[in-house]
Coordinates of C-alpha atoms in Angstrom, one line a residue:
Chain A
X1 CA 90.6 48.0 85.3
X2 CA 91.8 50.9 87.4
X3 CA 95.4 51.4 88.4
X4 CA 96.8 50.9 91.6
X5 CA 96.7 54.5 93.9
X6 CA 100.8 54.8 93.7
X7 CA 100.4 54.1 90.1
X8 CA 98.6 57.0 89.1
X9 CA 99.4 60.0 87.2
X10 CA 99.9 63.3 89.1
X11 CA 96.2 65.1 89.0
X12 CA 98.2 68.0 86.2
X13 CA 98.5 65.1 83.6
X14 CA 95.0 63.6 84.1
X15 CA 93.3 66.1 83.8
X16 CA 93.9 70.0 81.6
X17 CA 90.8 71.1 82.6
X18 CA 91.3 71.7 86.6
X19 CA 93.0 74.8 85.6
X20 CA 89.7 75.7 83.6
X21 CA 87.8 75.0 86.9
X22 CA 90.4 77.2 89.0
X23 CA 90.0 79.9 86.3
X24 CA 86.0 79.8 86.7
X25 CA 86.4 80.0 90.4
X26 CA 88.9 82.3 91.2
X27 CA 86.3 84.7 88.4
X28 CA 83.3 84.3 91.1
X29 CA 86.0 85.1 94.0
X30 CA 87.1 88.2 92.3
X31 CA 83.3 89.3 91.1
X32 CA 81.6 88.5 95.2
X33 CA 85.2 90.5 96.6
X34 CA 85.5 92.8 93.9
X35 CA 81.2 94.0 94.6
X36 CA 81.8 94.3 98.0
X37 CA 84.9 96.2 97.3
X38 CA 83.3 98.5 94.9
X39 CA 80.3 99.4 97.4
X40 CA 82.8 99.9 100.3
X41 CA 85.6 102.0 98.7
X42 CA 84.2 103.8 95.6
X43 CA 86.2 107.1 94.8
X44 CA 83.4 109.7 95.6
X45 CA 84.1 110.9 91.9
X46 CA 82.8 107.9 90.2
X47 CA 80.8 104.6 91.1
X48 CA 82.7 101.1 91.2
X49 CA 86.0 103.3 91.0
X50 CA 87.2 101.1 94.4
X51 CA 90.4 102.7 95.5
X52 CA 90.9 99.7 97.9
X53 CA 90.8 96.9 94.7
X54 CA 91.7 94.2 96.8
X55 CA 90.9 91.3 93.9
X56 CA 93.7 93.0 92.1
X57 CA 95.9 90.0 94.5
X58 CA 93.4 87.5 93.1
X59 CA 93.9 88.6 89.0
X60 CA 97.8 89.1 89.3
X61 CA 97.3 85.1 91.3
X62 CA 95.0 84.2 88.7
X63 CA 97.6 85.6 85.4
X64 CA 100.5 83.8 86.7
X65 CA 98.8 80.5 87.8
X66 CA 96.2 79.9 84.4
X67 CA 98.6 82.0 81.5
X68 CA 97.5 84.8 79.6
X69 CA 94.4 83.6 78.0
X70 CA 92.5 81.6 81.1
X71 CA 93.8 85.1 83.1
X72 CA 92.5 87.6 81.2
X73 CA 89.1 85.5 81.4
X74 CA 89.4 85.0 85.2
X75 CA 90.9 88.9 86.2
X76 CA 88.5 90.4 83.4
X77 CA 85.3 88.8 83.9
X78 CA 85.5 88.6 87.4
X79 CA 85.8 92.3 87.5
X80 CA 82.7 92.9 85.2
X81 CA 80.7 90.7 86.9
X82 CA 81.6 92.7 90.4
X83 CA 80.9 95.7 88.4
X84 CA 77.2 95.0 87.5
X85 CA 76.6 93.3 91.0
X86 CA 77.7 96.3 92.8
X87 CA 76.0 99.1 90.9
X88 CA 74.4 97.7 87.3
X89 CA 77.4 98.8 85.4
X90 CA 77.0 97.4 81.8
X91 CA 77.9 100.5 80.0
X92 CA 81.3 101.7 78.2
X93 CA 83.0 103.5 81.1
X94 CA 82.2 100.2 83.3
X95 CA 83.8 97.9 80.4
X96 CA 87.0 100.0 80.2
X97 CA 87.4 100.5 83.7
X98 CA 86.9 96.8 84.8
X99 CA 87.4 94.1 81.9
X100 CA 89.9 95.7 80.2
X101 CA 91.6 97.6 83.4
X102 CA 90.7 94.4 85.4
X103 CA 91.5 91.6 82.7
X104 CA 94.2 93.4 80.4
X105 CA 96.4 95.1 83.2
X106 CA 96.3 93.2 86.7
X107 CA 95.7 89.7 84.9
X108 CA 96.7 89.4 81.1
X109 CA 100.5 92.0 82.1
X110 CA 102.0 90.0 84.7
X111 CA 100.9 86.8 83.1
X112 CA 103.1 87.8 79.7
X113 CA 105.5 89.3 81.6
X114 CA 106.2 86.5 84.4
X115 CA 106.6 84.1 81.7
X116 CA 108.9 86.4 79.5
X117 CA 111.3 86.7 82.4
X118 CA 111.0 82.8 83.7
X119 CA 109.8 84.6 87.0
X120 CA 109.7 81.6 89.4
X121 CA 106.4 82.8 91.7
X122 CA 107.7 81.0 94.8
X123 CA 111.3 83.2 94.2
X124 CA 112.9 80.2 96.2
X125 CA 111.4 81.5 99.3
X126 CA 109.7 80.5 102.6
X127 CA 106.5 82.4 103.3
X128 CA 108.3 84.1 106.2
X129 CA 111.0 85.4 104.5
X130 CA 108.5 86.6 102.1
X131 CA 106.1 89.0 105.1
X132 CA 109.1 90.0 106.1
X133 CA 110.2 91.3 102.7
X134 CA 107.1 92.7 102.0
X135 CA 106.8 94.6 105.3
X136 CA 109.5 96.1 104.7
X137 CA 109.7 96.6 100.8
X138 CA 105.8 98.6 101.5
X139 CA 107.3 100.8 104.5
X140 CA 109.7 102.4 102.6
X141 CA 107.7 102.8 99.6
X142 CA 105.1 104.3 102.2
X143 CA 108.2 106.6 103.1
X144 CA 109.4 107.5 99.8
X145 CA 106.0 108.3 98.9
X146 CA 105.6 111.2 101.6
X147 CA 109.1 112.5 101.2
X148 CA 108.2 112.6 97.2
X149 CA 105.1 114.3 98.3
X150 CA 106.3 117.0 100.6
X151 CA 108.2 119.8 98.5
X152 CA 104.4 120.4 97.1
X153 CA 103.7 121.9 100.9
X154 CA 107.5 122.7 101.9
X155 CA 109.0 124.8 98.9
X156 CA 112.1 125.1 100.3
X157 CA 112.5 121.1 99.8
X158 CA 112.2 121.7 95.9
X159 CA 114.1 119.1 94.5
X160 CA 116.1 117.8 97.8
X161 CA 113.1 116.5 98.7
X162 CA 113.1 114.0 95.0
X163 CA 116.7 113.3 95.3
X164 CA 116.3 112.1 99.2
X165 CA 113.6 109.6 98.3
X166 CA 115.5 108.2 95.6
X167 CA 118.3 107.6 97.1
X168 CA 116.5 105.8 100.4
X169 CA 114.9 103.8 98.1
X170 CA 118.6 102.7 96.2
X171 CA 120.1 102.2 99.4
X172 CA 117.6 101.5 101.7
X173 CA 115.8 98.6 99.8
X174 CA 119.1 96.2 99.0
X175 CA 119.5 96.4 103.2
X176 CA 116.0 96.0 104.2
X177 CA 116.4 92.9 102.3
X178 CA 120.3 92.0 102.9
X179 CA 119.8 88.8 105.2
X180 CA 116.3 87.2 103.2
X181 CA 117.6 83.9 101.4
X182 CA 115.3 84.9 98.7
X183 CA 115.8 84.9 94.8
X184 CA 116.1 88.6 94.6
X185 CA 116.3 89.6 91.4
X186 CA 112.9 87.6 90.7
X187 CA 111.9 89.2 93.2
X188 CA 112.5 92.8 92.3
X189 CA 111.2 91.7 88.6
X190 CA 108.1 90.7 90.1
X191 CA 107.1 94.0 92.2
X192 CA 108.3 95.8 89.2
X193 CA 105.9 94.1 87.1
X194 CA 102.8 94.4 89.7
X195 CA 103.7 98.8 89.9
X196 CA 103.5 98.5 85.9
X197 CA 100.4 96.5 85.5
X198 CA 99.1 99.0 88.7
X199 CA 100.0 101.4 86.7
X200 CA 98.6 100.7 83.4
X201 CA 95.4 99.6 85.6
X202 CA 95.1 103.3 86.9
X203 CA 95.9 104.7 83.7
X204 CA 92.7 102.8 82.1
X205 CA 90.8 103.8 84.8
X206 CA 91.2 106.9 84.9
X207 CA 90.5 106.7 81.1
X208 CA 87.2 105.7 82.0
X209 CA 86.0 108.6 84.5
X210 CA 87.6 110.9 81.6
X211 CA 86.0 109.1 79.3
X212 CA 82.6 109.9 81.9
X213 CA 83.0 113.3 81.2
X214 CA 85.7 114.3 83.7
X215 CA 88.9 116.1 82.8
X216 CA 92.6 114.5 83.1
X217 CA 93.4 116.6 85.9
X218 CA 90.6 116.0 88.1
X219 CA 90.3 112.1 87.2
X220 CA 93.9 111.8 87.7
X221 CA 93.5 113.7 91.4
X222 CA 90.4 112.1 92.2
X223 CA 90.7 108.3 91.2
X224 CA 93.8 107.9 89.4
X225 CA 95.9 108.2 92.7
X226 CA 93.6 106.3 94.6
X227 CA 93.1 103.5 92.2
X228 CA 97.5 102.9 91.7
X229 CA 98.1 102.7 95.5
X230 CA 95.4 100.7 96.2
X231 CA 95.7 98.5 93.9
X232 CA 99.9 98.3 94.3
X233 CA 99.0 96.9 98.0
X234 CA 96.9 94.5 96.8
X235 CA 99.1 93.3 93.9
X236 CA 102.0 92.8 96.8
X237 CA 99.4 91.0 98.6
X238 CA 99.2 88.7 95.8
X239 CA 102.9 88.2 94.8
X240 CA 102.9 87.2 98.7
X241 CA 99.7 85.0 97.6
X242 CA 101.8 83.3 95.3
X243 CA 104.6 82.0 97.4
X244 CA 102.4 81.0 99.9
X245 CA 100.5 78.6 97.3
X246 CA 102.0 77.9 94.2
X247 CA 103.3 74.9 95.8
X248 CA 100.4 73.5 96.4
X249 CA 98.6 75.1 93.4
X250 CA 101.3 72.4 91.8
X251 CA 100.1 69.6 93.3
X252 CA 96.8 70.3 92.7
X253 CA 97.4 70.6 88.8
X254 CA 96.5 74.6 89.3
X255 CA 99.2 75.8 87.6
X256 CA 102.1 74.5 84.8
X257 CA 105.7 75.4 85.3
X258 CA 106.8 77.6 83.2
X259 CA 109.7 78.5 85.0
X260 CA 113.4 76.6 85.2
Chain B
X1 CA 104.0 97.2 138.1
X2 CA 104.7 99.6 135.7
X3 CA 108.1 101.5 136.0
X4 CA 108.0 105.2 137.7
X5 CA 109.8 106.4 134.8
X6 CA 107.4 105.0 132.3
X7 CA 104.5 106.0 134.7
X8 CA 105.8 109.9 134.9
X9 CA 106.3 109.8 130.9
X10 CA 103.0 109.6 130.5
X11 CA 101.6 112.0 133.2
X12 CA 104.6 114.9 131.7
X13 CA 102.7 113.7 128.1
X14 CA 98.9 114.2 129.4
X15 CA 100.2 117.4 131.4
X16 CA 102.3 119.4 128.5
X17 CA 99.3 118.3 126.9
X18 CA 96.8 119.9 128.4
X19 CA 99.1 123.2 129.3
X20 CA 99.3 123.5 125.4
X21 CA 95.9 122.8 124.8
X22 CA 94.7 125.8 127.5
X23 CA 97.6 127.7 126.5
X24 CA 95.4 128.5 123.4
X25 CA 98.5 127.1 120.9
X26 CA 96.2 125.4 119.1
X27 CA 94.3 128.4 118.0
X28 CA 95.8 128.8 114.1
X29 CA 93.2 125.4 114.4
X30 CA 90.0 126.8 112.0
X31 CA 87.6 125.4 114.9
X32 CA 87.0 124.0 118.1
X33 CA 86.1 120.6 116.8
X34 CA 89.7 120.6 114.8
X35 CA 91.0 121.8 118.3
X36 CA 89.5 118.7 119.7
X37 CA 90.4 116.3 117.0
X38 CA 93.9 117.1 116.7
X39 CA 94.1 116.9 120.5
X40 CA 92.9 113.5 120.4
X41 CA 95.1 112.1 117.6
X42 CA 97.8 112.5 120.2
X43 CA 96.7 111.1 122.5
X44 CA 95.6 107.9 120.8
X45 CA 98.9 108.0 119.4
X46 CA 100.2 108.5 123.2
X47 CA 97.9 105.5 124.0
X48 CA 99.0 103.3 121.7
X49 CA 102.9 103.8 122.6
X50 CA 102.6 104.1 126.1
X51 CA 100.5 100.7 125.9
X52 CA 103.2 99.2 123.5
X53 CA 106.0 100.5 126.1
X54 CA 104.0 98.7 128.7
X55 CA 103.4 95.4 127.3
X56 CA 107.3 95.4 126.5
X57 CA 108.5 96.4 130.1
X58 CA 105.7 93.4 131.8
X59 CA 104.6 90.5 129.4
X60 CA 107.4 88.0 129.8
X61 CA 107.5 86.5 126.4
X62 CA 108.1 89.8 125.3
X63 CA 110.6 90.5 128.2
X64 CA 112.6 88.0 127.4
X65 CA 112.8 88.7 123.5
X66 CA 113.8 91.8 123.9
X67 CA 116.6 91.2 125.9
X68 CA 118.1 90.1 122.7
X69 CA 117.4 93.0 121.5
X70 CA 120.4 95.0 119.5
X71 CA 121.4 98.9 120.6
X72 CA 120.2 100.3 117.4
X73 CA 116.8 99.0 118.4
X74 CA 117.3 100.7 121.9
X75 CA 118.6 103.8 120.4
X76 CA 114.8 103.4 118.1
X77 CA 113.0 103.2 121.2
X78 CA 114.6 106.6 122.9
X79 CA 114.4 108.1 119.7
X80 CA 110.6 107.4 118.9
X81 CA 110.0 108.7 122.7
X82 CA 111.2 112.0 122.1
X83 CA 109.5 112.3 118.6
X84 CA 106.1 111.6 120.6
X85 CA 107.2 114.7 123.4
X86 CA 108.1 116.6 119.9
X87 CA 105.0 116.6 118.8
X88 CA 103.5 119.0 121.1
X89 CA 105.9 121.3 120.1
X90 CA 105.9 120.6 116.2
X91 CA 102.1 121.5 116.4
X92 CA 103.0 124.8 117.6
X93 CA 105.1 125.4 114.7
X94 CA 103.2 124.4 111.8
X95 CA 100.2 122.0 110.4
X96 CA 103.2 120.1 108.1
X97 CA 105.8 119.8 111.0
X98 CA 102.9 117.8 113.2
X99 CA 102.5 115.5 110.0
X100 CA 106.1 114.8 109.4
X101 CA 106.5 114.5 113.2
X102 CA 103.5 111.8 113.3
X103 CA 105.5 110.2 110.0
X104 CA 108.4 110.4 111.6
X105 CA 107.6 108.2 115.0
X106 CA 106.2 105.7 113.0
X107 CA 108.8 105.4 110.7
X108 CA 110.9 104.5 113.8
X109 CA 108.6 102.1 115.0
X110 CA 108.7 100.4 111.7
X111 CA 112.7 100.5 111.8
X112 CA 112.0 98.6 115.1
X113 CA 109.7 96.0 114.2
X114 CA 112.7 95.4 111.0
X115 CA 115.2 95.2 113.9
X116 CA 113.4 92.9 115.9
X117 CA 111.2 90.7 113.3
X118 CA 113.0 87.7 114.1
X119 CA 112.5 88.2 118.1
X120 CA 109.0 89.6 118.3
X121 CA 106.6 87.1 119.7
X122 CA 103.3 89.0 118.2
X123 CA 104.5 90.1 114.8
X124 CA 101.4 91.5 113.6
X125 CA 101.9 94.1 115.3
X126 CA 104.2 95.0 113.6
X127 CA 101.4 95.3 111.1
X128 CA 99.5 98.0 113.1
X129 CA 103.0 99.7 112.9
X130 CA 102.3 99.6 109.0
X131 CA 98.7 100.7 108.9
X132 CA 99.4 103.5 111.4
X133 CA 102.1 105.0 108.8
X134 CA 99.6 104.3 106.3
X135 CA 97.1 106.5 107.8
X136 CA 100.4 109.1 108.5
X137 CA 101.5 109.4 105.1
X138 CA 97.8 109.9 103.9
X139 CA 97.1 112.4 106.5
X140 CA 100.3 114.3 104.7
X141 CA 99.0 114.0 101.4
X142 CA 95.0 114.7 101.9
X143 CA 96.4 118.0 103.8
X144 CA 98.9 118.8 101.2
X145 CA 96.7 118.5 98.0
X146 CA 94.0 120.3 99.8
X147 CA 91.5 118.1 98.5
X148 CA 88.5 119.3 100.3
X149 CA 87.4 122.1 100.4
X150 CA 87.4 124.1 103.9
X151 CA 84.0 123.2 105.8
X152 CA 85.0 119.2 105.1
X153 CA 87.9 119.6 107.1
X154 CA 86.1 119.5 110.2
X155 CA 84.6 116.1 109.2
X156 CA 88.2 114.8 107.6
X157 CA 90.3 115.5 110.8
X158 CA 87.6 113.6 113.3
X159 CA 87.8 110.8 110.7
X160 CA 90.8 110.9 110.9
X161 CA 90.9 111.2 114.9
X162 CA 89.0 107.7 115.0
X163 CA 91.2 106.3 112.6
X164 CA 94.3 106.3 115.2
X165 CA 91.5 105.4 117.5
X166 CA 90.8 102.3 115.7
X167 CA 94.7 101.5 115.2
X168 CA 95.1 102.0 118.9
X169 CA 92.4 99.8 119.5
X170 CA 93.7 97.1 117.0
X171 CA 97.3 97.1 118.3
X172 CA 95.5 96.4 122.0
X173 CA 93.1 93.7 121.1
X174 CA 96.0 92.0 118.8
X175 CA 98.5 92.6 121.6
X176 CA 96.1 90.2 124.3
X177 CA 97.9 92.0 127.4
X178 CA 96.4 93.0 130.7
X179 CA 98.8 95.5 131.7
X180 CA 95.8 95.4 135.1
X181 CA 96.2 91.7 135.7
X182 CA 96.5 91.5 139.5
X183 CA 99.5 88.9 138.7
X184 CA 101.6 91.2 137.2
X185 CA 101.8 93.9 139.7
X186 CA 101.8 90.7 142.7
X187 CA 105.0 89.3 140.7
X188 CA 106.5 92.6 141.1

């Protein structure tokens, strides 16, 4: 006989397999985004290289909701599948720079690390806190970036140049975000993690297009670069991603709390 | 109706302008079409502030907000006015001082859209803000590294043009104001 509706279990404890069936779909989100992506922003240097990766908000989504394993599947497959949609790329260089880039560093990373740190995604948060923190947190890395950048044109700068964008980002960051009710040492753990696993990303890639046949110096300048800030943006689109719909990704049976 | 002191900001703009432009300070430029380009990205930049300026000083919702507005966002507003007339002049000195100039003004606007985010009735906006410093800091760092070799940077700098065009553009079609809506200059 069936139970009565308010009887029911919450959809999580009927049912382990919905996060199986999230993993599966958010892997054809991030392979029909990802192509797309790939034709549109390719570094000129090498093909399916995008420097605008924006899946890499859907693999860091995908590791934190589904855990390491279902992650890596999601983030990694997802990426290879984009990769041979968008240009046929079944070869070594294509596996390195999207499985294993894709699947080990945007999705498997922040999936370890969120759960070694008890990251709460939501970091206590309403989504409008959250844009606002993000708006700002991205304009002053924007900022810092092209202060760190100038003493390479203006020699004079030299080293004032380092020491000025270090210190707006000490100082500037804990007042941009001074009034946000906000969990912000999550927080800070969380965009830390998505420059590391953007980082790591890059690093892979760029292992790839050397890899190709290109040296370090010109795969760093020509898609290493590209492929850490644009996929840094993207993963700060995600960790917004993530407060917006981990709540609901609850409910749904999405995702099990790992976090206090 | 627009202000007289808004609407002679942006004649003195459009005239220093054009007195620099014929004044041949633009010549350390490698070509005409740079010239042209370069010309262009301030204006669009103009465009977009002076429209910005506008649709603060008519649309009510946004006349009203701002009247809560603190000083440090007024002292923003003055100061991004007179890095927009510095620009002119930062051209004249140097390729690098027009880039940190352009960084500079939208930086400000930025600070602003901070100082006001809980005000502003259209806050994606302040997302054009973003994008716009975006496309500032890369223009610093494509010119810096010299990634291209010299013939491309013809072709960079109008991309680059129509990029500002396109944010301009944006921050207008997101905005929704008719700053020529017969009402506005009626009510006035």
């Amino acid at each position: 006989m069936n139970e009565p509706l308010n009887q029911q279990k919450p959809l999580s404890k009927r049912s382990n397999v919905i996060p199986v069936y999230g993993a599966l779909s958010f892997a054809v989100l991030i392979a029909i985004v990802g192509a797309a992506m790939m034709t549109l922003t390719s570094s000129p240097q090498m093909k399916g290289a995008a420097l605008l990766w924006i899946p890499a908000a859907l693999q860091l989504v995908a590791g934190v909701w589904f855990g390491p394993f279902l992650g890596l599947l999601s983030g990694g497959l997802g990426a290879y599948a984009a990769g041979i949609i968008a240009y046929g790329g079944w070869g070594l260089v294509d596996i390195i720079m999207n499985p294993i880039a894709g699947g080990i560093a945007n999705s498997l990373l922040p999936a370890v690390l969120f759960r070694l740190f008890k990251i709460d995604p939501t970091f206590g948060a309403s989504p409008k806190d959250i844009k606002k923190a993000m708006f700002s947190i991205l304009s002053l890395l924007v900022v810092v970036f092209a202060i760190g950048v100038l003493p390479i044109y203006v020699k004079e700068l030299s080293i004032w140049a380092y020491i000025a964008a270090i210190v707006l980002l000490l100082v500037g960051s804990p007042i941009l975000l001074n009034k946000l009710i906000i969990n912000k040492i999550d927080f800070f753990v969380a965009l830390i993690i998505a420059i590391i696993s953007c980082f790591f990303s890059a690093l892979l890639g760029t292992f790839g297009v050397v890899v190709s046949g290109n040296t370090w110096q010109a795969a760093i300048l020509g898609t290493g670069i590209g492929w850490f800030l644009g996929d840094t943006v993207s993963a700060f689109l995600g960790i917004y991603a993530l407060v917006y719909f981990t709540e609901r990704a609850l409910k749904m049976g999405l995702v099990k709390k790992y976090w206090p | 109706m627009v202000t007289p002191s808004l609407a002679a900001s942006i004649l003195v703009f459009i005239l220093v302008g054009c007195f620099t432009y014929s004044d041949n300070s633009l010549l350390f430029l490698e070509s005409k079409f740079a010239r042209i380009a370069i010309f262009l990205v301030l204006l669009f930049n103009a465009a977009y502030y002076f429209y910005y300026e506008w649709y603060s000083e008519l649309d009510k919702q946004m006349h009203s907000a701002l009247e809560k507005e603190t000083k440090i966002g007024w002292f923003l507003r003055v100061l991004g006015q007179c890095i927009l007339y510095l620009l002119w002049f930062l051209l004249d000195y140097g390729w690098i001082w027009f880039q940190i100039g352009l960084l500079g003004l939208y930086t400000t606007y930025i600070f602003w859209s901070i100082l006001t985010w809980e005000i502003h009735p259209k806050k994606i906006l302040a997302w054009i803000d973003f994008l716009g410093l975006l496309l500032s800091a890369l223009f610093l760092f494509i010119n810096v590294q010299n990634l291209l070799p010299k013939p491309d940077h013809d072709f960079l700098l109008g991309i680059i043009a129509m990029a500002y065009l396109i944010i301009t553009f944006l921050g207008i079609y997101l905005a929704r104001f008719n700053p020529f809506n017969p009402k506005l200059w009626r009510n006035k």
